[in-house]
Structures are given as C-alpha cells and as structure tokens.
Short mmCIF file of C-alpha atoms and ligand atoms in Angstrom, two decimals:
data_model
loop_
_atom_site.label_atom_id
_atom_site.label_comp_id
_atom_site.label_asym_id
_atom_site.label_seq_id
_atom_site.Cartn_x
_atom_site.Cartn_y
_atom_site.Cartn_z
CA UNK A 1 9.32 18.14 12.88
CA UNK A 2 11.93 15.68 11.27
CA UNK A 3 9.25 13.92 8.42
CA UNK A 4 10.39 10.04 7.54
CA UNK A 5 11.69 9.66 4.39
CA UNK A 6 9.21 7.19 2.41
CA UNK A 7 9.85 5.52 -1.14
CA UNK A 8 6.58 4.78 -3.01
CA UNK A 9 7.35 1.62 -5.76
CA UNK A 10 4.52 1.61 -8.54
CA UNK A 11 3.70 -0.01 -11.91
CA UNK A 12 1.42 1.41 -13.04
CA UNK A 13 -1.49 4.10 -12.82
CA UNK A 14 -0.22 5.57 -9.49
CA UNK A 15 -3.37 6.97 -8.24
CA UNK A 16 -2.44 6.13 -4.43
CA UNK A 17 0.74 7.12 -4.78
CA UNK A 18 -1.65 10.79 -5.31
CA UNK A 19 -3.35 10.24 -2.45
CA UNK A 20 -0.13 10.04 -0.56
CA UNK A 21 1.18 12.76 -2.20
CA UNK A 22 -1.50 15.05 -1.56
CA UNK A 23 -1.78 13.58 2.29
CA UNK A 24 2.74 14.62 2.44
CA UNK A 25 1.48 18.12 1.10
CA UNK A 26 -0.12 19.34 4.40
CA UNK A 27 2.49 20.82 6.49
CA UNK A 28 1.67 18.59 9.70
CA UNK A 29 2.16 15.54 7.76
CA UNK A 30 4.95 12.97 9.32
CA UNK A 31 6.12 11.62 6.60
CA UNK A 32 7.80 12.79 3.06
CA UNK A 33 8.10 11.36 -0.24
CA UNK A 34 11.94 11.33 -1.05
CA UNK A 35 11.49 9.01 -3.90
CA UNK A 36 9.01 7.09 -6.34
CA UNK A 37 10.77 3.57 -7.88
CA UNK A 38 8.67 1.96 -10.88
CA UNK A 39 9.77 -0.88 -12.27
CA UNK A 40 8.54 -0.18 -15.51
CA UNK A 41 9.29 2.84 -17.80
CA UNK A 42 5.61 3.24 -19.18
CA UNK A 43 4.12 3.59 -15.24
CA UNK A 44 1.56 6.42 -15.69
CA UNK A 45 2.05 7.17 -12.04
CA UNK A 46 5.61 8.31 -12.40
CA UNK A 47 4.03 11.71 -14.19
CA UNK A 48 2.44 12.86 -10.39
CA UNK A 49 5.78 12.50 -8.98
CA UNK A 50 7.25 14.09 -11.64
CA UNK A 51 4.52 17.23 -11.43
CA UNK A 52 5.38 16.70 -7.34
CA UNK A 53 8.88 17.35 -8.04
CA UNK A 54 10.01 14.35 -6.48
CA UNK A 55 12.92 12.41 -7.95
CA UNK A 56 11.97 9.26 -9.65
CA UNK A 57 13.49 6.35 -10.84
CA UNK A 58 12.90 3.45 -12.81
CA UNK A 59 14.41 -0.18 -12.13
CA UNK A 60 12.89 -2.37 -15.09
CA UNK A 61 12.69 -5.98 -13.70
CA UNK A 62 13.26 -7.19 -17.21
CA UNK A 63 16.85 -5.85 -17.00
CA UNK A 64 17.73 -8.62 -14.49
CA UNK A 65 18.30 -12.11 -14.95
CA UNK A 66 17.67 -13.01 -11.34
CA UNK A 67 15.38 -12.11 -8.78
CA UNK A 68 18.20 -11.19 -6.39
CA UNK A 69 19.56 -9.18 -8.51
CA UNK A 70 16.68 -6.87 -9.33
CA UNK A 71 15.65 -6.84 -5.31
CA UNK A 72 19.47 -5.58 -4.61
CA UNK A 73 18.82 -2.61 -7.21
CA UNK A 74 15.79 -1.56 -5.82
CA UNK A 75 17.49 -1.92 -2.38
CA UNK A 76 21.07 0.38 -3.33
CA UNK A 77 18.47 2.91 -4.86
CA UNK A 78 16.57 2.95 -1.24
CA UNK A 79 19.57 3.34 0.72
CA UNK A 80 20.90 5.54 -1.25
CA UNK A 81 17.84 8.43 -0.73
CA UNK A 82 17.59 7.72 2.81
CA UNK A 83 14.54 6.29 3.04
CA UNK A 84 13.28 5.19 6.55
CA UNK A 85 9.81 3.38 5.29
CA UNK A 86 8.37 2.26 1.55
CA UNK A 87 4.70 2.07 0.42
CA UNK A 88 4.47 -0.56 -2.16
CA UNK A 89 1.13 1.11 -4.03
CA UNK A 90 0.34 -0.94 -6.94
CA UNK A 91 3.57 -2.48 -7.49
CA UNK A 92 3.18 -5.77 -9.67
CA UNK A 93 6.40 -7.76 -8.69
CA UNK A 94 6.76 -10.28 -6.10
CA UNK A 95 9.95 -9.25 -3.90
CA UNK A 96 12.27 -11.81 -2.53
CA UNK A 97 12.11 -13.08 0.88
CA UNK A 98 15.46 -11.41 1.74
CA UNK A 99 14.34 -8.04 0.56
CA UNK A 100 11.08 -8.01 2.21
CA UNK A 101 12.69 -9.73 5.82
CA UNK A 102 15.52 -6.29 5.55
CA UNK A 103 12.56 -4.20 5.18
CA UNK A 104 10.14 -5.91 7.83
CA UNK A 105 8.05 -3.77 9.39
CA UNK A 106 9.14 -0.78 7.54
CA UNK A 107 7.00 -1.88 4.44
CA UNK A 108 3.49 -1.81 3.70
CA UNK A 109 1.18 -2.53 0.61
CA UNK A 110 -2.12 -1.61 -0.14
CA UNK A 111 -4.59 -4.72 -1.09
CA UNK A 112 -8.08 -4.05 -2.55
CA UNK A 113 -9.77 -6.57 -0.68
CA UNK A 114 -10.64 -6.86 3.49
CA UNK A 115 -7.73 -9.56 3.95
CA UNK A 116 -7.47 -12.34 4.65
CA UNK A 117 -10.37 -12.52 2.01
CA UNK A 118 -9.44 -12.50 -1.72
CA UNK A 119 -5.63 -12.47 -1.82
CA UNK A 120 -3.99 -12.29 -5.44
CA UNK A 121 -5.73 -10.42 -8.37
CA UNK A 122 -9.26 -10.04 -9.56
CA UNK A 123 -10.68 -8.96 -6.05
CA UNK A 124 -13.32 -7.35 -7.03
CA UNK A 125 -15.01 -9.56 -9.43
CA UNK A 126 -14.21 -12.43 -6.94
CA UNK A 127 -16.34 -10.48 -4.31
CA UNK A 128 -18.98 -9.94 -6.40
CA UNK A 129 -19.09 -13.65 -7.23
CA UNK A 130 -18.93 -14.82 -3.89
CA UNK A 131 -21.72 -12.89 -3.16
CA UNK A 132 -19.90 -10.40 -0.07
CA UNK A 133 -22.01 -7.74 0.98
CA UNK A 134 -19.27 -5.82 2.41
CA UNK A 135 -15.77 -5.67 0.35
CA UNK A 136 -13.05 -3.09 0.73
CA UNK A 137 -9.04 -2.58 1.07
CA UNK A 138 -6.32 -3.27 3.77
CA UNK A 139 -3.19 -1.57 4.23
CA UNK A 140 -0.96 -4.23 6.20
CA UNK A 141 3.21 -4.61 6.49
CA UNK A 142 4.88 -6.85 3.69
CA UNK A 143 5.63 -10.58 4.56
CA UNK A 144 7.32 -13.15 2.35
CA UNK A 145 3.48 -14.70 1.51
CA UNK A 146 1.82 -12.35 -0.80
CA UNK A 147 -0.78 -10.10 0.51
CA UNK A 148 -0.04 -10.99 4.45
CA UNK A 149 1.03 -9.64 6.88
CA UNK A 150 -0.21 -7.10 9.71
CA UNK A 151 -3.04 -5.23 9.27
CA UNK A 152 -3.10 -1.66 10.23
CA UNK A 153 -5.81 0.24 8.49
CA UNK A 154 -8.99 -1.80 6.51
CA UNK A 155 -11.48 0.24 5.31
CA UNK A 156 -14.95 -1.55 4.26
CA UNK A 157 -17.32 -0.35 1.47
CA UNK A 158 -21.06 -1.83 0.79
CA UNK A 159 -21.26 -3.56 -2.14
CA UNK A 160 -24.94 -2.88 -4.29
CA UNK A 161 -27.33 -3.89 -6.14
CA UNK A 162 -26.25 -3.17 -9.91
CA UNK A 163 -22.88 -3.17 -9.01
CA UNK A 164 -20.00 -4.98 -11.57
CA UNK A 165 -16.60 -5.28 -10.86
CA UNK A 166 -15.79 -1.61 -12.12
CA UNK A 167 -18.24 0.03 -9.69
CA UNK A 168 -16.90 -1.94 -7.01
CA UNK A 169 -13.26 -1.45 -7.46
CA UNK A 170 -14.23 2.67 -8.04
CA UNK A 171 -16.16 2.82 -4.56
CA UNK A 172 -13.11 0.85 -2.93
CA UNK A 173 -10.21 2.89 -4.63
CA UNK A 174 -11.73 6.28 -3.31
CA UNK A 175 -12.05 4.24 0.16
CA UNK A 176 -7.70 3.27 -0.28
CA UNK A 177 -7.20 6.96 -0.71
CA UNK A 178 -8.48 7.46 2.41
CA UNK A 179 -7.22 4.33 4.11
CA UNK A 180 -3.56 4.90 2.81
CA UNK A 181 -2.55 8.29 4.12
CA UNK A 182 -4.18 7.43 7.13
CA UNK A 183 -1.99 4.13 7.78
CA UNK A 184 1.29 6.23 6.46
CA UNK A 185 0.48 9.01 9.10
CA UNK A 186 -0.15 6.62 11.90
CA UNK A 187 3.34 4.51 10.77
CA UNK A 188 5.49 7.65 10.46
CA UNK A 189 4.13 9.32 14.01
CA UNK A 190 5.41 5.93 16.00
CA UNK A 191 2.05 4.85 17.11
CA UNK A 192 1.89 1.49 15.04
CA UNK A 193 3.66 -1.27 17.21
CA UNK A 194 3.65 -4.54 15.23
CA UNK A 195 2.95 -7.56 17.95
CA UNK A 196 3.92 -10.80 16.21
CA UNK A 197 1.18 -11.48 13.68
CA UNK A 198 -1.07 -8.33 14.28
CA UNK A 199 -0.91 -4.47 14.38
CA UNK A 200 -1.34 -2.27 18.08
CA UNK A 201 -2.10 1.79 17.29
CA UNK A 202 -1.73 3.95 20.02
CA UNK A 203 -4.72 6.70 18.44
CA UNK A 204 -7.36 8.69 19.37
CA UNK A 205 -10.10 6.38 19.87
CA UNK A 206 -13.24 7.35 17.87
CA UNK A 207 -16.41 5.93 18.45
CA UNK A 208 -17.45 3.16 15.52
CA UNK A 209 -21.08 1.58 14.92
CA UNK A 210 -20.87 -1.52 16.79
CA UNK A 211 -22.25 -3.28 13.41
CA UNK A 212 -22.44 -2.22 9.94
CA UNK A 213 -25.34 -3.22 8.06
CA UNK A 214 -25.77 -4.24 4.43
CA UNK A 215 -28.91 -4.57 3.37
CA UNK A 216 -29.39 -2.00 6.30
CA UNK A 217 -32.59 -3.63 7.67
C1 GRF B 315 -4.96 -0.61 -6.14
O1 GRF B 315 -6.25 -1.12 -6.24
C2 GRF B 315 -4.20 -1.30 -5.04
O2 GRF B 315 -5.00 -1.69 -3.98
C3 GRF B 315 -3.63 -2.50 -5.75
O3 GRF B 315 -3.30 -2.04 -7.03
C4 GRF B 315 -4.12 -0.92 -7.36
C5 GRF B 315 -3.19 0.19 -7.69
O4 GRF B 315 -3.88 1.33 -8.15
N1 GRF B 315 -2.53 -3.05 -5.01
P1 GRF B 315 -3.10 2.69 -8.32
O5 GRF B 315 -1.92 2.42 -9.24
O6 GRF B 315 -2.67 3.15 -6.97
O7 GRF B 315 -4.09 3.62 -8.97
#
C-alpha cells in the first residue's frame, strides 16, 4: 500500500501531532508522516517527532520580513519531502491566501470548537460563558478565512456541571485525538470528496443516536 506523504506544522505542545503519530504507527494506516515543520524553535512537539524519527524542521516566522516570504519557505520545504497532504495541528500563524489556495483541499486544521461556533482563540472559556451544553472540535480543510472551511470529522463532548475552561479543553483534546486520525485516515484512503462548501465521505455507515442529550433527561 503506497501511504501519502503528510507534513504536520506545529507551534507548540504537539500533542495531536502524537495522536497522528501513533494513528501512522499501525501498519494499515494510509498515510505517513514524512515531515513535522514548526515555526518556532522552542515547539515542545518537535521532541515526538524527533523520538518518531521523523525529520523535522523549523521555519521561524520571525526570520521573514514578509508574509510571502515565510509562506514560500514553508512551501520549498513541502515540496521538497514530497508531501501529498499537511495537517496544520496547533500551528499559530495565519498563512497567506496564496499558500492556502496551492494547498486547497490538501490541508486541514484541527479547531477546538464544533464550527461554525467559536472561531479564533479562547474556545473553551467562550463555551462555557455562553452557556453550550455540548462543545467539542472539528477537523475541516484550510480556507483563506480562519477556521473555515469543510468539515469532515466534528466530534462533540458534554460540557458539566463544575466544569472551567481547563476541564473542558482536557475532555475535548482527548476527543481531537480521536477525531484527527480518523479525518487523516478517511483523507488519505480517497473517500473524502470536497463538494463546494461541504465535505461527502464515502464510509462505513455506523448507526448514531438520533439525538444526544445533555442534561440527559
Ligand atoms: C488544539 O486544541 C487544537 O485544536 C488547536 O490548538 C491546540 C493544539 O494542541 N488548534 P496540541 O499542540 O496539538 O497539543
């Protein structure tokens, strides 16, 4: 089985970048990390590539004057392993719009909230203020806007009683390592068609609860 090559771009504490590298581990797996880009030196995430053995490399942002300039780095580095589709998994810089249109819908990002709800930072204290009682993460392909853009994979999480922002962003990170692999899998095994402004998967069909509850009732 040929496996697409995948780039993972972080900046910081990489911990789905180890969920995807534990999902690339199992030998039916579709899909291969050939490189992790951070943009910053001090990314504790680089470390599980390093312990992965994959290459890394770092492209600080602060080393270019423009934009453009930093987006065409990070775009010679991708070209340059081979790499077929990129997972943008905590990566804190904007990309250009010409960067992000070359790589249309062979990008994705990982956003800790159910989109289109809560775009930008803060999600989960935003969710808690709004008073949500269901919150969670969406894996969806990279358009110009931030955080839009196709959704493949969402995966929803109750929120509690007692809970504060750090509870809720622990029960949703534990639901993006699930959510993440799962989307990367799907991508790389050509059964995500992108149909102008949503997602079609060709899966197995699994039988959901037609509602989710929360207060259950
Ligand atoms: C995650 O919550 C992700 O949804 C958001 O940034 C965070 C990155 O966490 N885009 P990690 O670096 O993967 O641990």
């Amino acid at each position: 089985m040929a496996r697409r090559k995948v780039a993972v771009l972080i900046s910081g504490r990489g911990s789905n970048l180890a969920a995807l590298i534990a999902a690339c581990a199992a030998p039916d797996f579709p899909a291969q990390i050939a490189l992790v880009v951070a943009n910053r030196a001090d990314a504790a995430g680089l470390a599980h590539a390093t312990r992965a053995g994959i290459p890394t490399q770092v492209i600080p942002h602060r080393d270019y004057a423009a934009r453009a300039d930093f987006d065409a780095a990070l775009d010679r580095a991708l070209q340059a392993a081979g790499i077929e589709l990129v997972c943008l998994a905590g990566f804190m810089r904007l990309l250009g719009d010409a960067f992000v249109e070359r790589w249309r819908d062979r990008m994705i990002n990982i956003h800790p909230s159910l989109l289109p709800a809560f775009r930008g930072l803060d999600t989960h204290a935003r969710a808690l203020a709004a008073g949500v009682r269901v919150h969670g993460c969406t894996v969806h392909f990279v358009r110009p806007a931030m955080d839009d853009g196709p959704i493949v994979v969402q995966a929803a999480v109750p929120v509690l009683p007692g809970d504060d922002a750090d509870k809720l962003a622990a029960r949703v990170l534990a639901a993006e390592h699930q959510a993440y692999p799962l989307a990367l899998r799907w991508i790389a095994e050509g059964r995500v068609r992108v149909a102008g402004d949503r997602v079609e998967i060709a899966a197995p069909s699994a039988i959901l609860p037609a509602a989710i509850l929360n207060p259950p009732g």
